[in-house]
Short mmCIF file of C-alpha atoms in Angstrom, two decimals:
data_model
loop_
_atom_site.label_atom_id
_atom_site.label_comp_id
_atom_site.label_asym_id
_atom_site.label_seq_id
_atom_site.Cartn_x
_atom_site.Cartn_y
_atom_site.Cartn_z
CA UNK A 1 44.67 -58.48 61.72
CA UNK A 2 44.43 -57.71 64.84
CA UNK A 3 45.64 -54.11 64.34
CA UNK A 4 43.14 -53.41 61.60
CA UNK A 5 40.21 -55.48 63.53
CA UNK A 6 41.20 -52.02 66.32
CA UNK A 7 41.22 -49.30 63.88
CA UNK A 8 38.00 -50.20 62.43
CA UNK A 9 36.73 -48.64 65.07
CA UNK A 10 38.28 -45.86 65.55
CA UNK A 11 37.75 -44.98 62.09
CA UNK A 12 34.06 -45.20 62.06
CA UNK A 13 33.99 -43.28 64.45
CA UNK A 14 35.48 -40.81 62.78
CA UNK A 15 33.51 -41.07 60.08
CA UNK A 16 30.42 -40.65 61.67
CA UNK A 17 31.66 -37.96 63.32
CA UNK A 18 32.33 -35.47 59.75
CA UNK A 19 28.64 -36.96 59.05
CA UNK A 20 27.46 -35.28 62.59
CA UNK A 21 29.21 -31.93 61.15
CA UNK A 22 28.36 -31.18 57.96
CA UNK A 23 25.25 -32.23 59.26
CA UNK A 24 25.19 -29.58 61.41
CA UNK A 25 26.62 -26.93 59.21
CA UNK A 26 24.00 -28.03 57.06
CA UNK A 27 21.15 -26.94 60.04
CA UNK A 28 22.67 -24.20 61.01
CA UNK A 29 22.63 -22.69 57.49
CA UNK A 30 19.29 -23.48 57.49
CA UNK A 31 18.04 -21.54 60.43
CA UNK A 32 19.51 -18.14 58.73
CA UNK A 33 18.69 -18.99 54.90
CA UNK A 34 15.41 -20.34 55.39
CA UNK A 35 12.24 -20.18 57.25
CA UNK A 36 9.75 -22.68 56.16
CA UNK A 37 12.17 -25.36 58.05
CA UNK A 38 10.12 -27.82 59.64
CA UNK A 39 10.89 -27.59 63.20
CA UNK A 40 9.53 -29.92 66.99
CA UNK A 41 7.38 -27.57 69.06
CA UNK A 42 7.68 -29.52 71.92
CA UNK A 43 8.41 -26.40 75.02
CA UNK A 44 8.38 -22.86 75.20
CA UNK A 45 11.61 -22.85 74.21
CA UNK A 46 11.22 -24.54 71.04
CA UNK A 47 8.58 -21.55 70.26
CA UNK A 48 11.49 -19.33 71.54
CA UNK A 49 14.14 -20.30 68.69
CA UNK A 50 11.37 -20.10 65.58
CA UNK A 51 10.65 -17.17 66.50
CA UNK A 52 14.46 -16.09 66.29
CA UNK A 53 14.80 -17.93 63.42
CA UNK A 54 11.96 -16.02 61.27
CA UNK A 55 12.72 -13.26 62.65
CA UNK A 56 17.06 -13.16 61.28
CA UNK A 57 15.30 -14.86 58.37
CA UNK A 58 13.60 -11.56 57.79
CA UNK A 59 16.23 -9.36 58.61
CA UNK A 60 18.64 -11.53 55.80
CA UNK A 61 16.34 -10.49 53.28
CA UNK A 62 16.18 -6.72 53.71
CA UNK A 63 19.37 -7.08 53.86
CA UNK A 64 20.72 -8.49 51.04
CA UNK A 65 16.92 -7.12 48.35
CA UNK A 66 18.10 -3.96 48.86
CA UNK A 67 21.43 -5.75 46.60
CA UNK A 68 20.18 -7.27 44.28
CA UNK A 69 18.24 -7.14 41.30
CA UNK A 70 14.49 -6.55 40.91
CA UNK A 71 13.46 -7.76 37.47
CA UNK A 72 11.43 -10.07 38.00
CA UNK A 73 9.14 -12.35 35.24
CA UNK A 74 6.80 -9.09 34.52
CA UNK A 75 9.39 -6.83 33.83
CA UNK A 76 11.70 -9.01 32.44
CA UNK A 77 11.97 -9.78 28.43
CA UNK A 78 10.35 -12.59 27.29
CA UNK A 79 9.55 -13.99 23.89
CA UNK A 80 5.72 -14.18 24.07
CA UNK A 81 5.64 -11.15 25.41
CA UNK A 82 5.57 -9.09 21.85
CA UNK A 83 2.56 -10.99 20.30
CA UNK A 84 0.86 -10.09 23.68
CA UNK A 85 1.45 -7.32 24.89
CA UNK A 86 2.55 -5.33 22.76
CA UNK A 87 5.04 -1.96 23.16
CA UNK A 88 3.05 1.01 22.96
CA UNK A 89 4.69 3.57 20.14
CA UNK A 90 6.46 5.86 22.77
CA UNK A 91 7.98 2.73 24.58
CA UNK A 92 9.34 1.73 21.88
CA UNK A 93 13.36 1.49 21.79
CA UNK A 94 17.04 0.34 20.04
CA UNK A 95 17.37 -1.91 23.11
CA UNK A 96 13.27 -3.80 22.20
CA UNK A 97 14.62 -3.67 18.29
CA UNK A 98 17.45 -5.77 18.75
CA UNK A 99 16.50 -8.11 21.05
CA UNK A 100 14.02 -8.16 18.77
CA UNK A 101 16.82 -8.80 15.85
CA UNK A 102 15.26 -6.02 13.35
CA UNK A 103 18.80 -5.11 12.87
CA UNK A 104 20.01 -8.85 10.92
CA UNK A 105 19.28 -7.71 6.72
CA UNK A 106 20.11 -10.24 4.00
CA UNK A 107 23.80 -11.40 2.46
CA UNK A 108 25.47 -8.16 1.28
CA UNK A 109 25.85 -9.64 -2.34
CA UNK A 110 21.42 -8.98 -1.65
CA UNK A 111 21.90 -5.52 -1.01
CA UNK A 112 19.70 -3.27 -2.70
CA UNK A 113 21.40 -0.22 -3.79
CA UNK A 114 18.82 1.74 -2.78
CA UNK A 115 18.51 0.94 0.48
CA UNK A 116 22.13 1.81 1.15
CA UNK A 117 20.68 4.80 3.17
CA UNK A 118 19.50 2.80 5.61
CA UNK A 119 22.48 0.37 6.14
CA UNK A 120 24.79 0.68 9.22
CA UNK A 121 27.82 -1.45 7.99
CA UNK A 122 28.49 -4.82 7.14
CA UNK A 123 29.09 -8.07 9.77
CA UNK A 124 30.65 -11.18 8.65
CA UNK A 125 29.27 -11.45 5.49
CA UNK A 126 25.85 -9.85 6.65
CA UNK A 127 24.42 -6.16 6.51
CA UNK A 128 23.35 -4.24 9.60
CA UNK A 129 20.51 -2.77 9.52
CA UNK A 130 20.35 1.02 10.77
CA UNK A 131 17.85 0.76 13.86
CA UNK A 132 18.82 4.69 14.36
CA UNK A 133 16.26 5.37 11.25
CA UNK A 134 13.78 2.89 11.91
CA UNK A 135 12.85 3.79 15.39
CA UNK A 136 11.29 6.90 13.97
CA UNK A 137 10.29 5.22 10.92
CA UNK A 138 8.06 3.11 12.67
CA UNK A 139 7.00 6.20 14.83
CA UNK A 140 6.05 8.05 11.62
CA UNK A 141 4.07 4.15 10.27
CA UNK A 142 2.10 4.62 13.82
CA UNK A 143 0.82 7.81 14.22
CA UNK A 144 -0.39 7.42 10.33
CA UNK A 145 -1.93 4.52 11.63
CA UNK A 146 -3.49 6.53 14.73
CA UNK A 147 -4.92 9.07 12.35
CA UNK A 148 -6.29 7.07 10.02
CA UNK A 149 -8.17 4.61 12.27
CA UNK A 150 -9.52 8.06 14.65
CA UNK A 151 -11.19 9.34 11.18
CA UNK A 152 -13.66 6.10 10.96
CA UNK A 153 -10.62 4.22 8.70
CA UNK A 154 -10.11 0.46 7.90
CA UNK A 155 -6.55 -0.88 8.06
CA UNK A 156 -5.42 -4.35 6.71
CA UNK A 157 -2.93 -6.53 8.36
CA UNK A 158 -1.10 -9.03 5.28
CA UNK A 159 0.93 -11.01 6.70
CA UNK A 160 0.96 -14.79 4.45
CA UNK A 161 3.06 -16.61 6.60
CA UNK A 162 2.65 -20.06 8.05
CA UNK A 163 4.31 -17.54 11.49
CA UNK A 164 2.93 -14.78 11.14
CA UNK A 165 -0.66 -15.65 11.19
CA UNK A 166 -1.18 -15.27 14.49
CA UNK A 167 0.97 -11.92 13.97
CA UNK A 168 -1.36 -10.40 11.55
CA UNK A 169 -4.86 -11.56 13.32
CA UNK A 170 -3.71 -10.43 16.53
CA UNK A 171 -3.15 -6.96 16.07
CA UNK A 172 -6.34 -6.94 13.67
CA UNK A 173 -8.46 -8.57 16.65
CA UNK A 174 -6.87 -5.61 19.10
CA UNK A 175 -7.84 -2.63 17.51
CA UNK A 176 -11.81 -3.70 16.34
CA UNK A 177 -13.83 -3.84 14.67
CA UNK A 178 -12.00 -0.66 12.11
CA UNK A 179 -9.05 -3.72 11.68
CA UNK A 180 -9.07 -6.66 9.02
CA UNK A 181 -5.94 -9.39 8.90
CA UNK A 182 -4.92 -11.56 5.75
CA UNK A 183 -2.85 -14.36 6.77
CA UNK A 184 -3.36 -17.15 3.35
CA UNK A 185 -3.76 -15.47 0.38
CA UNK A 186 -4.02 -12.46 -0.39
CA UNK A 187 -6.47 -13.27 -4.22
CA UNK A 188 -5.84 -11.36 -7.08
CA UNK A 189 -8.05 -8.72 -7.63
CA UNK A 190 -9.21 -8.23 -4.14
CA UNK A 191 -8.98 -4.40 -5.02
CA UNK A 192 -8.81 -3.53 -8.08
CA UNK A 193 -11.43 -6.05 -9.56
CA UNK A 194 -13.94 -6.35 -6.71
CA UNK A 195 -17.11 -5.88 -8.82
CA UNK A 196 -16.35 -8.61 -9.71
CA UNK A 197 -15.17 -10.68 -6.69
CA UNK A 198 -17.27 -9.01 -4.26
CA UNK A 199 -20.30 -8.51 -6.15
CA UNK A 200 -22.30 -5.24 -6.94
CA UNK A 201 -23.98 -4.74 -3.62
CA UNK A 202 -21.86 -5.92 -1.63
CA UNK A 203 -18.58 -3.48 -3.54
CA UNK A 204 -21.67 -0.43 -3.58
CA UNK A 205 -22.87 -1.03 0.12
CA UNK A 206 -19.47 -1.91 1.18
CA UNK A 207 -16.96 0.02 2.41
CA UNK A 208 -13.84 -3.42 0.04
CA UNK A 209 -11.72 -0.71 -0.54
CA UNK A 210 -9.49 -0.01 2.96
CA UNK A 211 -7.32 2.73 4.22
CA UNK A 212 -4.30 1.69 4.87
CA UNK A 213 -2.75 -2.04 4.36
CA UNK A 214 0.55 -2.89 6.56
CA UNK A 215 2.98 -5.65 5.11
CA UNK A 216 4.62 -7.87 6.97
CA UNK A 217 6.83 -9.51 4.20
CA UNK A 218 6.24 -7.26 0.71
CA UNK A 219 8.40 -9.62 -1.76
CA UNK A 220 5.64 -11.85 -1.04
CA UNK A 221 3.04 -9.56 -1.79
CA UNK A 222 3.71 -7.08 -4.97
CA UNK A 223 0.67 -7.56 -6.40
CA UNK A 224 -1.20 -6.48 -3.38
CA UNK A 225 1.41 -3.44 -3.18
CA UNK A 226 0.41 -2.98 -6.87
CA UNK A 227 -3.24 -3.17 -6.64
CA UNK A 228 -3.04 -1.01 -3.16
CA UNK A 229 -1.15 1.77 -5.83
CA UNK A 230 -3.69 1.40 -8.37
CA UNK A 231 -6.90 2.18 -5.91
CA UNK A 232 -3.94 5.25 -3.83
CA UNK A 233 -3.76 3.31 -1.07
CA UNK A 234 -1.56 4.52 1.93
CA UNK A 235 1.25 0.80 2.91
CA UNK A 236 2.91 0.09 5.44
CA UNK A 237 5.90 -2.59 4.70
CA UNK A 238 8.43 -4.54 6.89
CA UNK A 239 10.98 -3.62 4.58
CA UNK A 240 15.07 -6.07 4.76
CA UNK A 241 17.92 -5.46 2.78
CA UNK A 242 17.04 -7.28 -0.07
CA UNK A 243 14.48 -5.66 -0.88
CA UNK A 244 13.58 -1.81 -2.40
CA UNK A 245 11.82 1.24 0.05
CA UNK A 246 10.00 2.62 -2.94
CA UNK A 247 7.61 -0.36 -3.44
CA UNK A 248 5.58 0.99 -0.20
CA UNK A 249 4.37 4.19 0.54
CA UNK A 250 5.68 4.22 4.27
CA UNK A 251 8.86 1.28 4.42
CA UNK A 252 10.65 0.13 8.34
CA UNK A 253 13.43 -0.91 7.41
CA UNK A 254 13.98 -4.37 9.52
CA UNK A 255 14.51 -7.88 9.03
CA UNK A 256 11.45 -9.86 7.96
CA UNK A 257 11.97 -12.55 8.02
CA UNK A 258 12.24 -12.60 11.63
CA UNK A 259 8.61 -13.56 13.20
CA UNK A 260 10.05 -11.62 16.53
CA UNK A 261 10.62 -8.53 14.73
CA UNK A 262 7.51 -8.24 13.13
CA UNK A 263 5.40 -9.45 16.52
CA UNK A 264 6.85 -5.67 18.27
CA UNK A 265 5.80 -3.96 14.48
CA UNK A 266 2.03 -5.37 14.42
CA UNK A 267 2.40 -4.68 17.84
CA UNK A 268 3.75 -1.34 18.43
CA UNK A 269 1.00 -0.26 14.88
CA UNK A 270 -1.70 -2.05 16.28
CA UNK A 271 -1.72 -0.77 20.08
CA UNK A 272 -1.83 3.53 18.19
CA UNK A 273 -4.74 1.88 16.05
CA UNK A 274 -5.98 1.07 19.39
CA UNK A 275 -5.16 3.93 20.88
CA UNK A 276 -7.32 5.89 17.37
CA UNK A 277 -10.18 4.01 18.32
CA UNK A 278 -10.44 5.80 21.26
CA UNK A 279 -9.96 9.16 20.16
CA UNK A 280 -12.20 7.87 18.14
CA UNK A 281 -14.95 6.92 20.59
CA UNK A 282 -13.96 10.14 22.71
CA UNK A 283 -14.44 12.30 20.46
CA UNK A 284 -17.40 11.02 19.30
CA UNK A 285 -19.51 11.05 22.99
CA UNK A 286 -18.07 14.84 23.23
CA UNK A 287 -19.91 15.64 19.95
CA UNK A 288 -22.93 12.94 21.61
CA UNK A 289 -22.64 15.63 24.81
CA UNK A 290 -22.66 18.89 22.81
CA UNK A 291 -25.73 18.44 20.66
CA UNK A 292 -27.28 17.00 23.88
CA UNK A 293 -26.70 20.48 25.57
CA UNK A 294 -27.97 22.25 22.50
CA UNK A 295 -30.73 20.38 22.32
CA UNK A 296 -31.75 21.54 26.08
CA UNK A 297 -30.74 24.70 25.22
CA UNK A 298 -33.21 24.71 22.75
CA UNK A 299 -36.36 23.29 24.21
CA UNK A 300 -35.78 25.55 26.86
CA UNK A 301 -35.41 28.82 24.59
CA UNK A 302 -38.26 27.77 23.01
CA UNK A 303 -40.36 27.70 26.74
CA UNK A 304 -38.95 30.61 27.15
CA UNK A 305 -40.17 32.20 23.88
CA UNK A 306 -43.83 30.79 24.66
CA UNK A 307 -43.82 32.10 28.05
CA UNK A 308 -43.22 35.61 26.96
CA UNK A 309 -45.91 35.18 24.08
CA UNK A 310 -48.48 34.18 26.38
#
């Protein structure tokens, strides 16, 4: 018992020394890695030590920041960016389509024979869509949307699934008053029976027939595609591996069940439509400027003619 009692103070002292060494090491680590460590300033030497700590910390930050990554929250991929901050048609890349899951098709047994030119292969029984064909077709559809909006045309986004309602609404709002959206249900006869649906006055005085219709889930809105075909309205649609690409005029082969892919494609097309609206506004401003210059020239010419006559 006496031996144990004699060892206890020595053991307790050893433990205290170990704890003090750990605290010293942690303190040294904090000195070189943190500039916000609380430090009491009681003398000029303490102030000089604080300045030395700040200088060392800044030197470490400047040294290692050159070798680190420059990825931030703004330039890194975020799922909500496709809905609120979509890419421009020139910025759309294969990596963005892959990140959105646009390359996943349906089962191999559901492959439509007419979709074979857009199929890359089969992986684990799932058809993989060739995004090398998707990207140029997406840009072609964006060029069409830009051209139609630039010529004072109207665009309708159709997405009747619950997860597509916010997508079509955002896309239509991004273009402006020339775009509309259908998120609930396409009423049969909207285009083929517009006199009975809207009334004779509205159908004659307002533009009820759109110039372009974009379908995010075309298979569920095949009756709307038929009405567009009857009225000779061009259509753009996201076509999956189980859909015949010929159902729409401008097909975009991609995963039609992925909300991210729908957000990406609808965002690219809406940005193209907004660019077309800007082009139209600039063209109108230039025409107005030319008209005003012509009127001024006419007034000057009339004034000179009157002055020469009298």
